[in-house]
């Protein structure tokens, strides 16, 4: 995986690269101007000696101050003619040739110019070599090159220092903004954001604070609604449970055999009200992050699975579905409400989304495995993960994550496989020993 570069280093590299290109470019431009200045001096000197030569009425080729002057091309030195090959076509244009190579100074530099002096045209040539070069000119040239190099290096260092100073000046408020945003909590959201030196960063801090405040307020409203709703549900649940107990007492007072159908209905109402009570307590607990989990008690996991499977058997009515329930006696020490809700949701999900075939529920120790067939595209039903039944799989995932239970729900091509482990190894009391 490619590691992304930080914004700070990206900006630094871009500015340093741009500054380096500018320094190199202006250094090369300065060197070129220096070279052209020297060439212009040579050209001016050629014109001067050409006029002096023509004014002196000389007819034979001559030499003035190291410059060779000739009226005919054949009188130009042979080395110069061999170098340039043919006479210049235009007058007053300086032609230069040297044998310089990369990182190697030239052994000679030849100059040739056709000069128009009055009505006549003469050829002026000049050759510079290490033997004939003036020591003063060489020293001045080297001094100028050293000065150019020093100015370039100094400019690059100053530019790098300025860029790093600017980046440091900008990066500190940005880092402070990041640290402030990471440390935001409910208390600091009520305080105004600090000053980050730049209006853009202050505006960004205000936007962050506003967004987080809106989210925090929405969560607070949700928690308040959940707490109030759960509290309001307690009253009708208490009324239902009180009336169920009253009905049991009335039956005891009346004596005689009770109607089995009536007893079955009362028992169902009793279990449903108990489930509603447990669900209310679980919802209240989930709405409080810092509260301890509900009280744990010893539960027979196999009996709880059989009870839940029996209560939800109505979901398989008129469906060609069979249930393979395989359990063993095992006692777990867990909160009853969350355990009943999680197992009820998982079994309900398997029954509700199975249209034919077999639902397998297997329990070994504190581990539960549920496998049910999945309808393929075009067959009955919809196997979407978002179909609702109670609070569904989202509540299951939240409860198991909060309580530290291992939970996996995987959809395969033909089956959905759910694994649940309560993580209560060592808490078994009724598991039979192998003989």
JSON list of C-alpha atoms in Angstrom, two decimals, residues 90-275:
[
{"chain": "A", "resi": 90, "resn": "UNK", "atom": "CA", "xyz": [26.22, 38.32, -43.26]},
{"chain": "A", "resi": 91, "resn": "UNK", "atom": "CA", "xyz": [28.25, 41.24, -42.05]},
{"chain": "A", "resi": 92, "resn": "UNK", "atom": "CA", "xyz": [28.55, 42.37, -38.44]},
{"chain": "A", "resi": 93, "resn": "UNK", "atom": "CA", "xyz": [27.52, 38.98, -37.06]},
{"chain": "A", "resi": 94, "resn": "UNK", "atom": "CA", "xyz": [29.90, 37.34, -34.59]},
{"chain": "A", "resi": 95, "resn": "UNK", "atom": "CA", "xyz": [30.54, 33.60, -35.09]},
{"chain": "A", "resi": 96, "resn": "UNK", "atom": "CA", "xyz": [31.99, 31.57, -32.22]},
{"chain": "A", "resi": 97, "resn": "UNK", "atom": "CA", "xyz": [33.28, 28.00, -32.08]},
{"chain": "A", "resi": 98, "resn": "UNK", "atom": "CA", "xyz": [34.91, 26.05, -29.23]},
{"chain": "A", "resi": 99, "resn": "UNK", "atom": "CA", "xyz": [35.71, 22.42, -28.43]},
{"chain": "A", "resi": 100, "resn": "UNK", "atom": "CA", "xyz": [34.26, 22.42, -24.90]},
{"chain": "A", "resi": 101, "resn": "UNK", "atom": "CA", "xyz": [32.65, 19.24, -23.55]},
{"chain": "A", "resi": 102, "resn": "UNK", "atom": "CA", "xyz": [30.69, 18.35, -20.41]},
{"chain": "A", "resi": 103, "resn": "UNK", "atom": "CA", "xyz": [32.74, 19.18, -17.29]},
{"chain": "A", "resi": 104, "resn": "UNK", "atom": "CA", "xyz": [35.79, 19.94, -19.49]},
{"chain": "A", "resi": 105, "resn": "UNK", "atom": "CA", "xyz": [36.97, 23.46, -20.33]},
{"chain": "A", "resi": 106, "resn": "UNK", "atom": "CA", "xyz": [37.65, 24.29, -24.02]},
{"chain": "A", "resi": 107, "resn": "UNK", "atom": "CA", "xyz": [41.20, 24.15, -25.40]},
{"chain": "A", "resi": 108, "resn": "UNK", "atom": "CA", "xyz": [40.48, 27.00, -27.78]},
{"chain": "A", "resi": 109, "resn": "UNK", "atom": "CA", "xyz": [37.75, 29.48, -28.69]},
{"chain": "A", "resi": 110, "resn": "UNK", "atom": "CA", "xyz": [37.72, 30.98, -32.19]},
{"chain": "A", "resi": 111, "resn": "UNK", "atom": "CA", "xyz": [35.89, 34.15, -33.16]},
{"chain": "A", "resi": 112, "resn": "UNK", "atom": "CA", "xyz": [35.13, 35.20, -36.71]},
{"chain": "A", "resi": 113, "resn": "UNK", "atom": "CA", "xyz": [33.23, 38.21, -37.98]},
{"chain": "A", "resi": 114, "resn": "UNK", "atom": "CA", "xyz": [32.77, 39.88, -41.32]},
{"chain": "A", "resi": 115, "resn": "UNK", "atom": "CA", "xyz": [32.98, 43.62, -40.64]},
{"chain": "A", "resi": 116, "resn": "UNK", "atom": "CA", "xyz": [31.80, 46.38, -42.96]},
{"chain": "A", "resi": 117, "resn": "UNK", "atom": "CA", "xyz": [34.15, 49.36, -42.45]},
{"chain": "A", "resi": 118, "resn": "UNK", "atom": "CA", "xyz": [33.09, 52.21, -44.69]},
{"chain": "A", "resi": 119, "resn": "UNK", "atom": "CA", "xyz": [32.85, 50.88, -48.22]},
{"chain": "A", "resi": 120, "resn": "UNK", "atom": "CA", "xyz": [35.04, 47.88, -47.62]},
{"chain": "A", "resi": 121, "resn": "UNK", "atom": "CA", "xyz": [34.43, 44.53, -46.00]},
{"chain": "A", "resi": 122, "resn": "UNK", "atom": "CA", "xyz": [37.14, 42.71, -44.08]},
{"chain": "A", "resi": 123, "resn": "UNK", "atom": "CA", "xyz": [37.35, 39.43, -42.14]},
{"chain": "A", "resi": 124, "resn": "UNK", "atom": "CA", "xyz": [38.43, 39.70, -38.52]},
{"chain": "A", "resi": 125, "resn": "UNK", "atom": "CA", "xyz": [39.36, 36.53, -36.60]},
{"chain": "A", "resi": 126, "resn": "UNK", "atom": "CA", "xyz": [40.60, 35.91, -33.13]},
{"chain": "A", "resi": 127, "resn": "UNK", "atom": "CA", "xyz": [41.65, 32.76, -31.29]},
{"chain": "A", "resi": 128, "resn": "UNK", "atom": "CA", "xyz": [41.80, 32.41, -27.51]},
{"chain": "A", "resi": 129, "resn": "UNK", "atom": "CA", "xyz": [43.59, 29.52, -25.82]},
{"chain": "A", "resi": 130, "resn": "UNK", "atom": "CA", "xyz": [44.96, 28.91, -22.33]},
{"chain": "A", "resi": 131, "resn": "UNK", "atom": "CA", "xyz": [48.40, 30.02, -23.59]},
{"chain": "A", "resi": 132, "resn": "UNK", "atom": "CA", "xyz": [47.19, 33.28, -25.12]},
{"chain": "A", "resi": 133, "resn": "UNK", "atom": "CA", "xyz": [44.47, 34.21, -22.66]},
{"chain": "A", "resi": 134, "resn": "UNK", "atom": "CA", "xyz": [45.08, 37.21, -20.45]},
{"chain": "A", "resi": 135, "resn": "UNK", "atom": "CA", "xyz": [45.69, 36.30, -16.82]},
{"chain": "A", "resi": 136, "resn": "UNK", "atom": "CA", "xyz": [43.66, 39.33, -15.72]},
{"chain": "A", "resi": 137, "resn": "UNK", "atom": "CA", "xyz": [40.67, 38.30, -17.83]},
{"chain": "A", "resi": 138, "resn": "UNK", "atom": "CA", "xyz": [40.89, 34.72, -16.54]},
{"chain": "A", "resi": 139, "resn": "UNK", "atom": "CA", "xyz": [40.98, 35.94, -12.94]},
{"chain": "A", "resi": 140, "resn": "UNK", "atom": "CA", "xyz": [38.02, 38.24, -13.51]},
{"chain": "A", "resi": 141, "resn": "UNK", "atom": "CA", "xyz": [36.08, 35.45, -15.21]},
{"chain": "A", "resi": 142, "resn": "UNK", "atom": "CA", "xyz": [36.74, 33.04, -12.37]},
{"chain": "A", "resi": 143, "resn": "UNK", "atom": "CA", "xyz": [35.87, 35.70, -9.83]},
{"chain": "A", "resi": 144, "resn": "UNK", "atom": "CA", "xyz": [32.59, 36.41, -11.62]},
{"chain": "A", "resi": 145, "resn": "UNK", "atom": "CA", "xyz": [31.75, 32.70, -11.76]},
{"chain": "A", "resi": 146, "resn": "UNK", "atom": "CA", "xyz": [32.49, 32.31, -8.06]},
{"chain": "A", "resi": 147, "resn": "UNK", "atom": "CA", "xyz": [30.34, 35.33, -7.31]},
{"chain": "A", "resi": 148, "resn": "UNK", "atom": "CA", "xyz": [27.51, 33.93, -9.44]},
{"chain": "A", "resi": 149, "resn": "UNK", "atom": "CA", "xyz": [27.77, 30.55, -7.71]},
{"chain": "A", "resi": 150, "resn": "UNK", "atom": "CA", "xyz": [27.82, 32.17, -4.27]},
{"chain": "A", "resi": 151, "resn": "UNK", "atom": "CA", "xyz": [24.80, 34.31, -5.04]},
{"chain": "A", "resi": 152, "resn": "UNK", "atom": "CA", "xyz": [22.91, 31.25, -6.35]},
{"chain": "A", "resi": 153, "resn": "UNK", "atom": "CA", "xyz": [23.69, 29.16, -3.27]},
{"chain": "A", "resi": 154, "resn": "UNK", "atom": "CA", "xyz": [22.85, 32.03, -0.94]},
{"chain": "A", "resi": 155, "resn": "UNK", "atom": "CA", "xyz": [19.58, 32.66, -2.77]},
{"chain": "A", "resi": 156, "resn": "UNK", "atom": "CA", "xyz": [18.65, 28.97, -2.55]},
{"chain": "A", "resi": 157, "resn": "UNK", "atom": "CA", "xyz": [19.41, 28.86, 1.18]},
{"chain": "A", "resi": 158, "resn": "UNK", "atom": "CA", "xyz": [17.48, 32.05, 1.87]},
{"chain": "A", "resi": 159, "resn": "UNK", "atom": "CA", "xyz": [14.54, 30.78, -0.17]},
{"chain": "A", "resi": 160, "resn": "UNK", "atom": "CA", "xyz": [14.57, 27.42, 1.65]},
{"chain": "A", "resi": 161, "resn": "UNK", "atom": "CA", "xyz": [14.74, 29.19, 5.01]},
{"chain": "A", "resi": 162, "resn": "UNK", "atom": "CA", "xyz": [11.83, 31.47, 4.14]},
{"chain": "A", "resi": 163, "resn": "UNK", "atom": "CA", "xyz": [9.72, 28.54, 2.91]},
{"chain": "A", "resi": 164, "resn": "UNK", "atom": "CA", "xyz": [10.44, 26.47, 6.01]},
{"chain": "A", "resi": 165, "resn": "UNK", "atom": "CA", "xyz": [9.67, 29.47, 8.23]},
{"chain": "A", "resi": 166, "resn": "UNK", "atom": "CA", "xyz": [6.36, 30.05, 6.45]},
{"chain": "A", "resi": 167, "resn": "UNK", "atom": "CA", "xyz": [5.45, 26.36, 6.66]},
{"chain": "A", "resi": 168, "resn": "UNK", "atom": "CA", "xyz": [6.30, 26.30, 10.33]},
{"chain": "A", "resi": 169, "resn": "UNK", "atom": "CA", "xyz": [4.25, 29.42, 10.86]},
{"chain": "A", "resi": 170, "resn": "UNK", "atom": "CA", "xyz": [1.28, 27.79, 9.11]},
{"chain": "A", "resi": 171, "resn": "UNK", "atom": "CA", "xyz": [1.72, 24.22, 10.39]},
{"chain": "A", "resi": 172, "resn": "UNK", "atom": "CA", "xyz": [1.61, 25.19, 14.06]},
{"chain": "A", "resi": 173, "resn": "UNK", "atom": "CA", "xyz": [-1.95, 26.57, 13.96]},
{"chain": "A", "resi": 174, "resn": "UNK", "atom": "CA", "xyz": [-3.04, 23.63, 11.79]},
{"chain": "A", "resi": 175, "resn": "UNK", "atom": "CA", "xyz": [-1.54, 21.17, 14.30]},
{"chain": "A", "resi": 176, "resn": "UNK", "atom": "CA", "xyz": [-3.20, 23.08, 17.13]},
{"chain": "A", "resi": 177, "resn": "UNK", "atom": "CA", "xyz": [-6.53, 22.86, 15.29]},
{"chain": "A", "resi": 178, "resn": "UNK", "atom": "CA", "xyz": [-6.13, 19.09, 14.90]},
{"chain": "A", "resi": 179, "resn": "UNK", "atom": "CA", "xyz": [-5.25, 18.63, 18.57]},
{"chain": "A", "resi": 180, "resn": "UNK", "atom": "CA", "xyz": [-8.21, 20.78, 19.61]},
{"chain": "A", "resi": 181, "resn": "UNK", "atom": "CA", "xyz": [-10.58, 18.80, 17.37]},
{"chain": "A", "resi": 182, "resn": "UNK", "atom": "CA", "xyz": [-9.29, 15.46, 18.73]},
{"chain": "A", "resi": 183, "resn": "UNK", "atom": "CA", "xyz": [-9.80, 16.56, 22.34]},
{"chain": "A", "resi": 184, "resn": "UNK", "atom": "CA", "xyz": [-13.33, 17.90, 21.86]},
{"chain": "A", "resi": 185, "resn": "UNK", "atom": "CA", "xyz": [-15.84, 16.52, 24.35]},
{"chain": "A", "resi": 186, "resn": "UNK", "atom": "CA", "xyz": [-19.20, 17.57, 25.71]},
{"chain": "A", "resi": 187, "resn": "UNK", "atom": "CA", "xyz": [-17.64, 20.08, 28.10]},
{"chain": "A", "resi": 188, "resn": "UNK", "atom": "CA", "xyz": [-15.31, 21.70, 25.56]},
{"chain": "A", "resi": 189, "resn": "UNK", "atom": "CA", "xyz": [-18.11, 21.95, 23.00]},
{"chain": "A", "resi": 190, "resn": "UNK", "atom": "CA", "xyz": [-19.78, 24.51, 25.23]},
{"chain": "A", "resi": 191, "resn": "UNK", "atom": "CA", "xyz": [-16.66, 26.69, 25.22]},
{"chain": "A", "resi": 192, "resn": "UNK", "atom": "CA", "xyz": [-15.81, 28.98, 22.27]},
{"chain": "A", "resi": 193, "resn": "UNK", "atom": "CA", "xyz": [-12.98, 27.71, 20.05]},
{"chain": "A", "resi": 194, "resn": "UNK", "atom": "CA", "xyz": [-9.53, 29.25, 20.63]},
{"chain": "A", "resi": 195, "resn": "UNK", "atom": "CA", "xyz": [-7.86, 31.63, 18.20]},
{"chain": "A", "resi": 196, "resn": "UNK", "atom": "CA", "xyz": [-5.83, 29.79, 15.54]},
{"chain": "A", "resi": 197, "resn": "UNK", "atom": "CA", "xyz": [-4.17, 32.94, 14.11]},
{"chain": "A", "resi": 198, "resn": "UNK", "atom": "CA", "xyz": [-5.81, 32.75, 10.68]},
{"chain": "A", "resi": 199, "resn": "UNK", "atom": "CA", "xyz": [-9.45, 33.54, 9.77]},
{"chain": "A", "resi": 200, "resn": "UNK", "atom": "CA", "xyz": [-9.74, 30.43, 7.60]},
{"chain": "A", "resi": 201, "resn": "UNK", "atom": "CA", "xyz": [-8.69, 28.14, 10.46]},
{"chain": "A", "resi": 202, "resn": "UNK", "atom": "CA", "xyz": [-10.98, 29.96, 12.89]},
{"chain": "A", "resi": 203, "resn": "UNK", "atom": "CA", "xyz": [-13.87, 29.50, 10.47]},
{"chain": "A", "resi": 204, "resn": "UNK", "atom": "CA", "xyz": [-13.02, 25.80, 10.10]},
{"chain": "A", "resi": 205, "resn": "UNK", "atom": "CA", "xyz": [-12.90, 25.42, 13.90]},
{"chain": "A", "resi": 206, "resn": "UNK", "atom": "CA", "xyz": [-16.32, 27.05, 14.14]},
{"chain": "A", "resi": 207, "resn": "UNK", "atom": "CA", "xyz": [-17.69, 24.66, 11.52]},
{"chain": "A", "resi": 208, "resn": "UNK", "atom": "CA", "xyz": [-16.23, 21.65, 13.35]},
{"chain": "A", "resi": 209, "resn": "UNK", "atom": "CA", "xyz": [-17.64, 22.83, 16.66]},
{"chain": "A", "resi": 210, "resn": "UNK", "atom": "CA", "xyz": [-21.04, 23.48, 15.09]},
{"chain": "A", "resi": 211, "resn": "UNK", "atom": "CA", "xyz": [-21.19, 20.08, 13.40]},
{"chain": "A", "resi": 212, "resn": "UNK", "atom": "CA", "xyz": [-20.13, 18.19, 16.52]},
{"chain": "A", "resi": 213, "resn": "UNK", "atom": "CA", "xyz": [-22.54, 20.22, 18.62]},
{"chain": "A", "resi": 214, "resn": "UNK", "atom": "CA", "xyz": [-25.40, 19.27, 16.29]},
{"chain": "A", "resi": 215, "resn": "UNK", "atom": "CA", "xyz": [-24.42, 15.59, 16.46]},
{"chain": "A", "resi": 216, "resn": "UNK", "atom": "CA", "xyz": [-24.08, 15.76, 20.25]},
{"chain": "A", "resi": 217, "resn": "UNK", "atom": "CA", "xyz": [-27.46, 17.42, 20.60]},
{"chain": "A", "resi": 218, "resn": "UNK", "atom": "CA", "xyz": [-29.05, 14.81, 18.34]},
{"chain": "A", "resi": 219, "resn": "UNK", "atom": "CA", "xyz": [-27.53, 12.01, 20.43]},
{"chain": "A", "resi": 220, "resn": "UNK", "atom": "CA", "xyz": [-28.70, 13.69, 23.61]},
{"chain": "A", "resi": 221, "resn": "UNK", "atom": "CA", "xyz": [-32.24, 13.97, 22.21]},
{"chain": "A", "resi": 222, "resn": "UNK", "atom": "CA", "xyz": [-32.13, 10.32, 21.16]},
{"chain": "A", "resi": 223, "resn": "UNK", "atom": "CA", "xyz": [-30.92, 9.22, 24.59]},
{"chain": "A", "resi": 224, "resn": "UNK", "atom": "CA", "xyz": [-33.53, 11.35, 26.34]},
{"chain": "A", "resi": 225, "resn": "UNK", "atom": "CA", "xyz": [-36.26, 9.96, 24.09]},
{"chain": "A", "resi": 226, "resn": "UNK", "atom": "CA", "xyz": [-35.06, 6.41, 24.70]},
{"chain": "A", "resi": 227, "resn": "UNK", "atom": "CA", "xyz": [-34.89, 6.92, 28.46]},
{"chain": "A", "resi": 228, "resn": "UNK", "atom": "CA", "xyz": [-38.29, 8.61, 28.64]},
{"chain": "A", "resi": 229, "resn": "UNK", "atom": "CA", "xyz": [-39.91, 6.02, 26.39]},
{"chain": "A", "resi": 230, "resn": "UNK", "atom": "CA", "xyz": [-38.41, 3.17, 28.36]},
{"chain": "A", "resi": 231, "resn": "UNK", "atom": "CA", "xyz": [-39.60, 4.73, 31.62]},
{"chain": "A", "resi": 232, "resn": "UNK", "atom": "CA", "xyz": [-43.09, 5.27, 30.20]},
{"chain": "A", "resi": 233, "resn": "UNK", "atom": "CA", "xyz": [-43.21, 1.64, 29.07]},
{"chain": "A", "resi": 234, "resn": "UNK", "atom": "CA", "xyz": [-42.60, 0.46, 32.59]},
{"chain": "A", "resi": 235, "resn": "UNK", "atom": "CA", "xyz": [-46.06, 1.56, 33.75]},
{"chain": "A", "resi": 236, "resn": "UNK", "atom": "CA", "xyz": [-48.16, -0.49, 31.27]},
{"chain": "A", "resi": 237, "resn": "UNK", "atom": "CA", "xyz": [-45.79, -3.44, 31.69]},
{"chain": "A", "resi": 238, "resn": "UNK", "atom": "CA", "xyz": [-46.22, -3.28, 35.46]},
{"chain": "A", "resi": 239, "resn": "UNK", "atom": "CA", "xyz": [-50.01, -3.10, 35.02]},
{"chain": "A", "resi": 240, "resn": "UNK", "atom": "CA", "xyz": [-49.94, -6.19, 32.75]},
{"chain": "A", "resi": 241, "resn": "UNK", "atom": "CA", "xyz": [-47.80, -8.18, 35.16]},
{"chain": "A", "resi": 242, "resn": "UNK", "atom": "CA", "xyz": [-49.91, -7.12, 38.16]},
{"chain": "A", "resi": 243, "resn": "UNK", "atom": "CA", "xyz": [-53.10, -8.24, 36.44]},
{"chain": "A", "resi": 244, "resn": "UNK", "atom": "CA", "xyz": [-51.51, -11.55, 35.47]},
{"chain": "A", "resi": 245, "resn": "UNK", "atom": "CA", "xyz": [-50.62, -12.18, 39.09]},
{"chain": "A", "resi": 246, "resn": "UNK", "atom": "CA", "xyz": [-54.17, -11.18, 40.05]},
{"chain": "A", "resi": 247, "resn": "UNK", "atom": "CA", "xyz": [-55.59, -13.68, 37.55]},
{"chain": "A", "resi": 248, "resn": "UNK", "atom": "CA", "xyz": [-53.39, -16.42, 39.01]},
{"chain": "A", "resi": 249, "resn": "UNK", "atom": "CA", "xyz": [-54.70, -15.63, 42.52]},
{"chain": "A", "resi": 250, "resn": "UNK", "atom": "CA", "xyz": [-58.31, -15.56, 41.33]},
{"chain": "A", "resi": 251, "resn": "UNK", "atom": "CA", "xyz": [-57.83, -19.00, 39.79]},
{"chain": "A", "resi": 252, "resn": "UNK", "atom": "CA", "xyz": [-56.37, -20.26, 43.06]},
{"chain": "A", "resi": 253, "resn": "UNK", "atom": "CA", "xyz": [-59.33, -18.83, 45.02]},
{"chain": "A", "resi": 254, "resn": "UNK", "atom": "CA", "xyz": [-61.93, -20.25, 42.65]},
{"chain": "A", "resi": 255, "resn": "UNK", "atom": "CA", "xyz": [-60.34, -23.68, 42.81]},
{"chain": "A", "resi": 256, "resn": "UNK", "atom": "CA", "xyz": [-61.30, -26.43, 40.43]},
{"chain": "A", "resi": 257, "resn": "UNK", "atom": "CA", "xyz": [-59.51, -27.37, 37.23]},
{"chain": "A", "resi": 258, "resn": "UNK", "atom": "CA", "xyz": [-58.47, -24.43, 35.12]},
{"chain": "A", "resi": 259, "resn": "UNK", "atom": "CA", "xyz": [-59.23, -24.24, 31.44]},
{"chain": "A", "resi": 260, "resn": "UNK", "atom": "CA", "xyz": [-56.02, -25.39, 29.63]},
{"chain": "A", "resi": 261, "resn": "UNK", "atom": "CA", "xyz": [-56.53, -22.94, 26.82]},
{"chain": "A", "resi": 262, "resn": "UNK", "atom": "CA", "xyz": [-57.01, -20.08, 29.25]},
{"chain": "A", "resi": 263, "resn": "UNK", "atom": "CA", "xyz": [-53.89, -21.10, 31.19]},
{"chain": "A", "resi": 264, "resn": "UNK", "atom": "CA", "xyz": [-51.91, -21.26, 27.97]},
{"chain": "A", "resi": 265, "resn": "UNK", "atom": "CA", "xyz": [-53.00, -17.74, 27.00]},
{"chain": "A", "resi": 266, "resn": "UNK", "atom": "CA", "xyz": [-52.11, -16.38, 30.43]},
{"chain": "A", "resi": 267, "resn": "UNK", "atom": "CA", "xyz": [-48.72, -18.07, 30.26]},
{"chain": "A", "resi": 268, "resn": "UNK", "atom": "CA", "xyz": [-48.01, -16.50, 26.87]},
{"chain": "A", "resi": 269, "resn": "UNK", "atom": "CA", "xyz": [-49.01, -13.07, 28.17]},
{"chain": "A", "resi": 270, "resn": "UNK", "atom": "CA", "xyz": [-46.77, -13.62, 31.18]},
{"chain": "A", "resi": 271, "resn": "UNK", "atom": "CA", "xyz": [-43.75, -14.52, 29.02]},
{"chain": "A", "resi": 272, "resn": "UNK", "atom": "CA", "xyz": [-44.37, -11.61, 26.64]},
{"chain": "A", "resi": 273, "resn": "UNK", "atom": "CA", "xyz": [-44.63, -9.12, 29.51]},
{"chain": "A", "resi": 274, "resn": "UNK", "atom": "CA", "xyz": [-41.45, -10.53, 31.01]},
{"chain": "A", "resi": 275, "resn": "UNK", "atom": "CA", "xyz": [-39.69, -10.12, 27.66]}
]
